[in-house]
Coordinates of C-alpha atoms in Angstrom, one line a residue:
X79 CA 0.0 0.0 0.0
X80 CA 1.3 3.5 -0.8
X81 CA 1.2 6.2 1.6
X82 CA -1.3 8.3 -0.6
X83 CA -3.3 5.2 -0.9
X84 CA -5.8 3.7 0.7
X85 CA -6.6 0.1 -0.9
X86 CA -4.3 -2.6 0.0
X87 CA -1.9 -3.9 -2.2
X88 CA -2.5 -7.3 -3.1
X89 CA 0.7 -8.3 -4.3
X90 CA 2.7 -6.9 -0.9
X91 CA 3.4 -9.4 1.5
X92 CA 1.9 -9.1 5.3
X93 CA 3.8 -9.4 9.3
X94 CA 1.6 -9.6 11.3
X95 CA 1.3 -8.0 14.7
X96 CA -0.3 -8.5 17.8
X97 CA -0.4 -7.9 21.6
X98 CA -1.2 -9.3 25.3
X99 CA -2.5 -7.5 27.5
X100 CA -5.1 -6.7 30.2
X101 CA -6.2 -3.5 28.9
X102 CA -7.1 -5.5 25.2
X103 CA -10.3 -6.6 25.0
X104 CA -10.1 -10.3 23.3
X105 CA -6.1 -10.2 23.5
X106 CA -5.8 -10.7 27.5
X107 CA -4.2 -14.0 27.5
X108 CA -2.1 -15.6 25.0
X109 CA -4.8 -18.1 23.8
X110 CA -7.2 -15.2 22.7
X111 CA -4.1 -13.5 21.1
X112 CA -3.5 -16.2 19.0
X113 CA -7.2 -17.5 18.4
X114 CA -7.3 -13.5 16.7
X115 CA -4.1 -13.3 15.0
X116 CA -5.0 -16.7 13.6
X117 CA -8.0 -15.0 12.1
X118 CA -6.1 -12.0 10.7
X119 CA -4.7 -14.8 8.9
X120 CA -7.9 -15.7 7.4
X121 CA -8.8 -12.3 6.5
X122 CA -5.7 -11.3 4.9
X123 CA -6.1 -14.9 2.7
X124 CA -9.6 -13.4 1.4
X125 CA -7.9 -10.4 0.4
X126 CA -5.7 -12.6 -1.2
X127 CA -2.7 -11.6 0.2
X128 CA 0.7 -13.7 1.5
X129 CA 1.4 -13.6 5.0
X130 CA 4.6 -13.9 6.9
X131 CA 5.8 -14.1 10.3
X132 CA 3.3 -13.4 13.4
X133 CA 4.8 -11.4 16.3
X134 CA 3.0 -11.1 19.6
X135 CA 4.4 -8.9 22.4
X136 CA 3.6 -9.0 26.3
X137 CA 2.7 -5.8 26.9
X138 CA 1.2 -4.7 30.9
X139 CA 1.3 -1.3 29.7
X140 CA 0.8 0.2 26.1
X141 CA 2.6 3.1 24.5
X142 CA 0.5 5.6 23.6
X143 CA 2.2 7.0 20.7
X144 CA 2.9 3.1 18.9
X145 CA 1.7 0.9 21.1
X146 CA 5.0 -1.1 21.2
X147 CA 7.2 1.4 21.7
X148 CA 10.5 1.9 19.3
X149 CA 13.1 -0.6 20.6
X150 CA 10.4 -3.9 19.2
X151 CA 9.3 -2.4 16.2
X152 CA 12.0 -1.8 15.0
X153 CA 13.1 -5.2 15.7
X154 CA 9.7 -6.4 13.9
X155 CA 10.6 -3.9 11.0
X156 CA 14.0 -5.8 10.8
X157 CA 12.6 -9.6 10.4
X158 CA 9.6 -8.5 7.7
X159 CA 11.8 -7.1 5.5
X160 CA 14.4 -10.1 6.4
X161 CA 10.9 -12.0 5.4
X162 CA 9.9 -10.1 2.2
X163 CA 7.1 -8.5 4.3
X164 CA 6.0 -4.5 2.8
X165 CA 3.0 -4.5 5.2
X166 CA 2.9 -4.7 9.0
X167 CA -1.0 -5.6 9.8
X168 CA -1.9 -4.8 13.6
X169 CA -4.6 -7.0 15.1
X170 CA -6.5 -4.1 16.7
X171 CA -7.4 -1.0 15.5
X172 CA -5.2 1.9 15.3
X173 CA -5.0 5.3 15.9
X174 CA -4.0 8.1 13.1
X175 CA -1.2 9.0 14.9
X176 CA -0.1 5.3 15.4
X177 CA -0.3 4.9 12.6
X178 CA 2.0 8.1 11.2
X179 CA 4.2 6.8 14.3
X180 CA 5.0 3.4 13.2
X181 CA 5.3 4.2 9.5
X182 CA 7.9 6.5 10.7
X183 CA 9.6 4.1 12.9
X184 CA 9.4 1.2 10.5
X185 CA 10.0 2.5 7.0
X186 CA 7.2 0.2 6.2
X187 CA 3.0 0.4 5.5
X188 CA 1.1 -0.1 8.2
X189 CA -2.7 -1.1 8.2
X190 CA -4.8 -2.4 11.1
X191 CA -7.6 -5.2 11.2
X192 CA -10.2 -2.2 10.8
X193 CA -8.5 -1.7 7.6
X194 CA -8.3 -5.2 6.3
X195 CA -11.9 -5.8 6.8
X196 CA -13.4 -2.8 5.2
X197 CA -11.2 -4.1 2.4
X198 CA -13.1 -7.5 2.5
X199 CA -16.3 -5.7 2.5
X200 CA -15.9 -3.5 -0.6
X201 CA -14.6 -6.4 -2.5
X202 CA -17.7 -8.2 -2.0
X203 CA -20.8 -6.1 -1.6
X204 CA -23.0 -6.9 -4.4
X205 CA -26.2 -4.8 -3.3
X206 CA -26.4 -0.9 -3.6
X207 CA -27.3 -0.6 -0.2
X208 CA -24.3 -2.9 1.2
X209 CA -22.1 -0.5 -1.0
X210 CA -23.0 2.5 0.1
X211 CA -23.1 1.9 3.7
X212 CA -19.3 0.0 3.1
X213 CA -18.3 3.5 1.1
X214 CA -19.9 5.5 4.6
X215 CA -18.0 3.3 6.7
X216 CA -14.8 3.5 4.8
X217 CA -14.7 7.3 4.5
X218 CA -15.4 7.7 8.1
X219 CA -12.7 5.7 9.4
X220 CA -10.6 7.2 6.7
X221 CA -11.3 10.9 7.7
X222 CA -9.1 11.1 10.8
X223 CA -6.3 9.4 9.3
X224 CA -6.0 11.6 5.9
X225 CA -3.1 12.8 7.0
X226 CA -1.4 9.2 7.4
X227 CA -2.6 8.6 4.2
X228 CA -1.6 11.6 2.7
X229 CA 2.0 11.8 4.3
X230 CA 3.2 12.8 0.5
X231 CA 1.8 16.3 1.5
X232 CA 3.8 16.9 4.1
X233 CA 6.7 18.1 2.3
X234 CA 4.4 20.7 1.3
X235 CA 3.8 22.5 4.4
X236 CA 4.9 26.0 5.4
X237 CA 7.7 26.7 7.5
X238 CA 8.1 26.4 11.4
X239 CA 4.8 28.2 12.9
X240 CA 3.1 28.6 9.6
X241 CA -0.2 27.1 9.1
X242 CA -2.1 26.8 6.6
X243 CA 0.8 25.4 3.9
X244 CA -0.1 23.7 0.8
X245 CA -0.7 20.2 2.4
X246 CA -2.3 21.4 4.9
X247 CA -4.8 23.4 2.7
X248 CA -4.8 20.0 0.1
X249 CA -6.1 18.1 3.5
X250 CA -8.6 20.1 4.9
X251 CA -10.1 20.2 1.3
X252 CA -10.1 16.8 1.3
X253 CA -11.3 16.1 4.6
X254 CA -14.5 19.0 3.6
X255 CA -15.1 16.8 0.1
X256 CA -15.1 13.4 2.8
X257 CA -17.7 14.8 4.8
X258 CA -19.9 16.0 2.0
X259 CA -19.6 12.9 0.2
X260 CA -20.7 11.1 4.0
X261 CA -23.9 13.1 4.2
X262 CA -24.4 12.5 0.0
X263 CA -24.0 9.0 1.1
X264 CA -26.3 8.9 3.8
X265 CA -29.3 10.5 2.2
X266 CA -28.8 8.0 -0.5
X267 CA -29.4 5.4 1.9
X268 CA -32.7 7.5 3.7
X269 CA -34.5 7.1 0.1
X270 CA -32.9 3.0 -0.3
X271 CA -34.1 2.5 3.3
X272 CA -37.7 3.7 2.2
X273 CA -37.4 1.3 -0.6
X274 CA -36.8 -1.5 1.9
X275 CA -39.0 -0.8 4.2
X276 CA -41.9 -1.3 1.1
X277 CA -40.4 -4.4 0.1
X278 CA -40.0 -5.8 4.1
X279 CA -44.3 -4.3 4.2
X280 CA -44.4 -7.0 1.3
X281 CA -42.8 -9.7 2.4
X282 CA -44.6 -9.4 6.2
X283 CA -48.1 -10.0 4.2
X284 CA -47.1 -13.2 1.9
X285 CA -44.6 -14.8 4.0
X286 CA -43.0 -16.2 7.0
X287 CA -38.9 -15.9 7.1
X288 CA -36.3 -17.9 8.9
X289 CA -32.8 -15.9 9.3
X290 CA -29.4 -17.7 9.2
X291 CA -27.0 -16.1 11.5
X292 CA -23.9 -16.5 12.9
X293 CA -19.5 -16.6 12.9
X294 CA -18.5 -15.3 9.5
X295 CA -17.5 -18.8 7.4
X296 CA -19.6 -21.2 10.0
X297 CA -21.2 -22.6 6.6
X298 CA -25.0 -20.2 6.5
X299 CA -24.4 -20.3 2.7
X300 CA -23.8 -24.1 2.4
X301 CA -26.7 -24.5 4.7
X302 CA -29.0 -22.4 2.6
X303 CA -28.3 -23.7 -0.5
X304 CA -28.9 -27.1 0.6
X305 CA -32.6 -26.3 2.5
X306 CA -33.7 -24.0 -0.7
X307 CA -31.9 -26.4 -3.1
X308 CA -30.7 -23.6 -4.5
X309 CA -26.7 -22.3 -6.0
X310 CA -25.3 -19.2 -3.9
X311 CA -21.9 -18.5 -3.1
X312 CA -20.1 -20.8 -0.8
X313 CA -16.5 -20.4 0.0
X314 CA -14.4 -21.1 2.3
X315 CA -13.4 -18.0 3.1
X316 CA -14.5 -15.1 6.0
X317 CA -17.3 -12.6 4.6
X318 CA -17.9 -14.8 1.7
X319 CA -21.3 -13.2 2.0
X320 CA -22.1 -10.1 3.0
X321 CA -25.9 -9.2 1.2
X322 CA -28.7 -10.5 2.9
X323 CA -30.2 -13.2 0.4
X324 CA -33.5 -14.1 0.0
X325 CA -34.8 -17.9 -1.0
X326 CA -37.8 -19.6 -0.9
X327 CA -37.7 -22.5 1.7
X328 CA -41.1 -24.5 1.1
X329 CA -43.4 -22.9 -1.8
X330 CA -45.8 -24.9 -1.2
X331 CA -47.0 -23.8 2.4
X332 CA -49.4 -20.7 2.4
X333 CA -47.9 -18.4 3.1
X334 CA -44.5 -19.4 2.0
X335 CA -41.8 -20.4 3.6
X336 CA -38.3 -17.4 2.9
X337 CA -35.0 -18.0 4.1
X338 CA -32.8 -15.1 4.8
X339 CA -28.9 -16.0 4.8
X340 CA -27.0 -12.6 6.6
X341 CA -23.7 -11.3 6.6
X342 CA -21.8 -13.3 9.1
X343 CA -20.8 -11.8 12.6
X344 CA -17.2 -11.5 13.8
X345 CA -14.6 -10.3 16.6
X346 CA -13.2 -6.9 17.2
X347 CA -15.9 -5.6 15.2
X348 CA -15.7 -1.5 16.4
X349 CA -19.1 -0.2 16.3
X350 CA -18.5 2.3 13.3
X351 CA -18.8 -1.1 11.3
X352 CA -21.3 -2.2 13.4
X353 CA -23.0 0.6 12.8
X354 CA -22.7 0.7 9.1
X355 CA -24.2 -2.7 8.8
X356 CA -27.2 -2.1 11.0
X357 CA -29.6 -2.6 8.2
X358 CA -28.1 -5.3 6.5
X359 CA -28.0 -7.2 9.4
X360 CA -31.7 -6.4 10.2
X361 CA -33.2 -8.7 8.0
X362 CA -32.3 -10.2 11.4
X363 CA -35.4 -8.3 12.6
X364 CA -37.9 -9.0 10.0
X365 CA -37.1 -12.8 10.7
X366 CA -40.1 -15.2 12.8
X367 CA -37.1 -17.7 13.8
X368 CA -33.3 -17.2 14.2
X369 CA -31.3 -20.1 12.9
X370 CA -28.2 -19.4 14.7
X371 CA -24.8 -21.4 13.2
X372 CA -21.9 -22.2 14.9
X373 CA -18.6 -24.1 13.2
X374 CA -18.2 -27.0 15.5
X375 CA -15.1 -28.0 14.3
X376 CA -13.6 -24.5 15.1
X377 CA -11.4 -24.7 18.4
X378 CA -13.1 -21.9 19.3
X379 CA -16.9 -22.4 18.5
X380 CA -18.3 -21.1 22.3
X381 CA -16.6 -17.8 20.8
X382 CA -18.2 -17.7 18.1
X383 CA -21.1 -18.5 19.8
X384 CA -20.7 -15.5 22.3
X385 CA -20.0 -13.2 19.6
X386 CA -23.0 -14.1 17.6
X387 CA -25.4 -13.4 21.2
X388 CA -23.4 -9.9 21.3
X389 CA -24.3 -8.7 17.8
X390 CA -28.0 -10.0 17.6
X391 CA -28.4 -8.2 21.5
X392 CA -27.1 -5.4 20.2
X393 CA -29.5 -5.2 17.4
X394 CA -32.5 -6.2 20.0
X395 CA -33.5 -9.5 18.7
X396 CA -31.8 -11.6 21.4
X397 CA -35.4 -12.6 22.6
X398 CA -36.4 -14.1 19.3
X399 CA -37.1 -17.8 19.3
X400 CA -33.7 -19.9 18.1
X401 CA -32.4 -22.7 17.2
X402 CA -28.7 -23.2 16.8
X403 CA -27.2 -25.5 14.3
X404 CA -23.8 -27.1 15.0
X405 CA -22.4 -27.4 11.4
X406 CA -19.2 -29.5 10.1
X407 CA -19.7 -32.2 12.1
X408 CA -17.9 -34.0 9.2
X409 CA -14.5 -32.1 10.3
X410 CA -14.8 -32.5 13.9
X411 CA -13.0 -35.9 15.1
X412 CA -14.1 -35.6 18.6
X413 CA -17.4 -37.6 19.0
X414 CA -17.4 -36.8 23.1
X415 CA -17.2 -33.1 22.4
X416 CA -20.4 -33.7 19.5
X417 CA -22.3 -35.3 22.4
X418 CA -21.7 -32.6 25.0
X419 CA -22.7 -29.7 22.7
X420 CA -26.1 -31.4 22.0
X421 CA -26.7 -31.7 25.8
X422 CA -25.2 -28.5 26.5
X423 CA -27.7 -26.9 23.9
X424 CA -30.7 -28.8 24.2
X425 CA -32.9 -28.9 20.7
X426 CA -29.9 -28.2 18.6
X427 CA -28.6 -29.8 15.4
X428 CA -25.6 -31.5 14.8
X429 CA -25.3 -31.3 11.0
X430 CA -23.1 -31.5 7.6
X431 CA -24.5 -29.0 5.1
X432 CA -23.0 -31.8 2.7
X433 CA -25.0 -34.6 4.6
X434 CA -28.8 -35.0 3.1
X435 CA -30.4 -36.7 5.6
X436 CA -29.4 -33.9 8.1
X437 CA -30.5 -30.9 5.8
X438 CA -33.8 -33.3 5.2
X439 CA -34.2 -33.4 9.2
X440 CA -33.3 -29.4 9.4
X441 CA -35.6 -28.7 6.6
X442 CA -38.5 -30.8 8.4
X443 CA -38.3 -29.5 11.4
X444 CA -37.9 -25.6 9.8
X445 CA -41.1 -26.2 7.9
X446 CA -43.0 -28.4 11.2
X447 CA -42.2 -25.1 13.7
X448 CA -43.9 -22.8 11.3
X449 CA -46.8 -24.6 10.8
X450 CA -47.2 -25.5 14.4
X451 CA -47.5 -21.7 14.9
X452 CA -50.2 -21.3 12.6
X453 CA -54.1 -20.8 14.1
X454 CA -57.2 -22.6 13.5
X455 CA -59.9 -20.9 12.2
X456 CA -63.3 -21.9 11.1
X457 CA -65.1 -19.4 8.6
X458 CA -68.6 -19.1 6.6
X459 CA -67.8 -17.2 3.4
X460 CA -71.2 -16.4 1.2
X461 CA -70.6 -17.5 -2.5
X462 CA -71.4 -13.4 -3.5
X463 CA -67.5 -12.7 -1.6
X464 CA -65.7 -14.1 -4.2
X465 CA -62.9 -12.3 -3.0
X466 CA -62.7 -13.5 0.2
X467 CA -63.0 -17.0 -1.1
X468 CA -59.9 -16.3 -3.8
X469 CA -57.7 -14.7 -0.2
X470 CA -58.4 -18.3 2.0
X471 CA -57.8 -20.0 -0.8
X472 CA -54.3 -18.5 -1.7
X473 CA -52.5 -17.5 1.2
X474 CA -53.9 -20.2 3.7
X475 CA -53.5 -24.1 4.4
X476 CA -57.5 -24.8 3.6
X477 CA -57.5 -28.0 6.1
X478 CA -61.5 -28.5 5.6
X479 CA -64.2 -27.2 3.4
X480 CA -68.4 -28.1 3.4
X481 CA -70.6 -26.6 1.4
X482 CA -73.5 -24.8 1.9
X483 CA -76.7 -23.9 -0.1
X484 CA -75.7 -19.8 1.0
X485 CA -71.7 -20.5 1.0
X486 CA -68.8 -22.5 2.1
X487 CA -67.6 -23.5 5.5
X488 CA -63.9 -23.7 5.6
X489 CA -61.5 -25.1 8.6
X490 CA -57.8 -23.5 7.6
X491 CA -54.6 -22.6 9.4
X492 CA -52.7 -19.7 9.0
X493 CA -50.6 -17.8 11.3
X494 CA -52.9 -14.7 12.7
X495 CA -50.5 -11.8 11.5
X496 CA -51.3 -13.0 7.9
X497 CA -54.9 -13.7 8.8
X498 CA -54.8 -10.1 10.2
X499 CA -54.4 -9.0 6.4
X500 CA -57.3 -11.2 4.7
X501 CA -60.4 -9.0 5.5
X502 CA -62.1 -12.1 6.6
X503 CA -62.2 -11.4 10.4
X504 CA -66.4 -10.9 9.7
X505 CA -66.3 -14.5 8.6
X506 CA -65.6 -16.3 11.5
X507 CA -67.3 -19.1 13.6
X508 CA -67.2 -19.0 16.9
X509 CA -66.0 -22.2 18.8
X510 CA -69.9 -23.0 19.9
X511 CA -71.5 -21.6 16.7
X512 CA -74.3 -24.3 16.1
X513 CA -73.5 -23.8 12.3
X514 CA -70.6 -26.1 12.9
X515 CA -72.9 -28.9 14.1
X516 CA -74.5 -29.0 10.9
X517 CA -71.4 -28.8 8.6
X518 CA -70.2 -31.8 6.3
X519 CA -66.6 -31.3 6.1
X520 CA -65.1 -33.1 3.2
X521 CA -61.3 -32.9 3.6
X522 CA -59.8 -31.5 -0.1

């Protein structure tokens, strides 16, 4: 990466840098420290970069100016270049004068994991909405580090005590053109939120939704495509997906059956990214059950599992009904820790998204909780209403019908927020109606 760059060069290869200490959240002890620095390593690898040597320091107290003080990085400067390494990566998020300070003291770029995963996202947004929020998201944590990036300029500057020089001026434009493109960016997303919200209004009146969340690469994407029997993108790779997609689960319920798989969740997330993918993850919010995943094989899958409750209490949907799927059973060799998560988590599922009698179980019991939550309801709908015989008909499970010489009598189940919608409520028979008594159901 350049200095008056932002993206990442792809063709540099990375040390990677990391610290423990109390003061860190998630790098307190050695084990967390590593667990993170290994997935750096990931992250870098979906960029598509090379990475080098890892160097974590004990640290009870951090330098304020570069966190590690001169003496080591230096010493880390010394062995990536010794290593082929252009780019030290920090495994925490830096500040702009950290940043300045350790390009300074190094000779070398310097990114942090902020940086690396803003990259990700831009490379793979697909939807408007994902891109613009990623472009909000980028330019604010880019804003007060211009000058880092922009280190070219200094050599413009006045003399001692002058301010204002050329680079300075050159900045604070910049900065001005940052902020107004933030604010373009944001009403932009005002009228795509509008949009959504329509399209959300739709969905709530033809459809029920299940939402796959969870760990960024726990396998949502292999487990959709399996249920919906459908092709997305799978890899094996963190933020392989970062849209919200939409597929039909059962098509043949009324209402349908939608599956939602989200962007996955992840560590050390600061809340500026959170933030910026508030509305992508609330499909979250629009979901009737939350399918929670968790890689089973990972080391580290109660973390995942932690950091999953974080992000969906955050966005206030930790009281939604859930069921957690275990996934890659198929890589995990320990069959006592397989039986301890299923008592640990009683009415999970211990799956392989490449297993088809486990997706068949998953998809059964997917399809058997929604229709459990679905009401009764007995109606008398005159023959004149053909409309209200054309609503029952489409958008509910029509269990019973018996004709009548003034209309039909039908018994059907639907869940009561789509009832809500049919403009049948005048129709209904009351549980001691005599009517009833007289009907002749014939089951269609």
């Amino acid at each position: 990466m350049m200095d008056n760059e932002f993206n990442i060069d792809p063709d540099y290869r990375a040390t990677l840098v990391s610290i423990v200490s109390p003061s860190f959240p998630d790098h307190q002890t050695e084990s967390e420290s590593r667990r993170s620095i290994n997935e750096l390593r990931e992250l870098l690898r979906t960029l598509g970069l090379q990475t080098g040597e890892a160097h974590i320091q004990n640290k009870k107290e951090i330098d304020p100016a570069s966190i590690l003080g001169s003496g080591k990085l230096k010493e880390i400067a010394e062995a990536a270049e010794a290593d082929g390494s252009k780019l030290l990566v920090f495994d925490f998020e830096l500040t702009a004068r950290q940043i300045t300070n350790i390009r300074k003291l190094t000779g070398l770029s310097v990114v942090d994991r902020v940086h690396v995963i803003l990259e990700i996202f831009a490379k793979h947004a697909r939807t408007k909405e994902a891109k613009i929020q990623i472009e909000i998201a980028r330019l604010q944590y880019m804003l007060p580090r211009l000058a880092g990036f922009w280190t070219h300029l200094n050599r413009q500057r006045g003399g001692v005590g002058v301010l204002g020089g050329e680079g300075e001026k050159q900045i604070e434009l910049d900065r001005r053109i940052i902020r107004d493109r933030i604010e373009f960016y944001k009403e932009e997303l005002v009228t795509l939120e509008k949009q959504r919200q329509v399209r959300k209004k739709r969905r709530e009146n033809q459809a029920v939704t299940a939402a796959l969340v969870g760990y960024t690469n726990a396998g949502k994407s292999s487990i959709m495509n399996r249920l919906c029997r459908v092709e997305i993108l799978e890899e094996n790779k963190l933020f392989a997906t970062l849209d919200s997609t939409y597929r039909m689960l059962n098509p043949d319920t009324k209402p349908p059956m939608i599956m939602i798989d989200t962007v996955g969740f992840i560590s050390n997330l600061p809340n500026t990214l959170i933030d910026g993918f508030k509305t992508t993850l609330e499909s979250a919010l629009e979901a009737d059950l939350l399918i929670i995943v968790c890689d089973i094989s990972d080391p580290h899958y109660e973390k995942q599992l932690s950091v999953t409750y974080e992000v969906l209490k955050e966005l206030k949907v930790e009281e939604k009904e859930t069921i957690i799927v275990f996934n890659k059973k198929d890589q995990c060799d320990d069959e006592l820790l397989k039986k301890i998560v299923l008592r640990k988590y009683p009415g999970s599922f211990l799956v392989s998204s490449y297993d088809p009698e486990d997706m068949t179980a998953l998809r059964k019991h997917i399809v058997e909780y929604f229709l459990a939550k679905q009401e009764h309801f007995d109606l008398f709908i005159p023959y004149e209403d053909g409309a209200a015989h054309s609503a029952v008909m489409s958008k509910t499970n029509v269990v019973n019908t018996s004709n009548h010489e003034k209309g039909i009598f039908y018994r059907i189940r639907v869940p009561d927020f789509i009832f809500g919608n049919l403009g049948v409520q005048k129709y209904i028979l009351g549980p001691n109606d005599p009517r009833l008594e007289e009907t002749d159901w014939t089951t269609i």
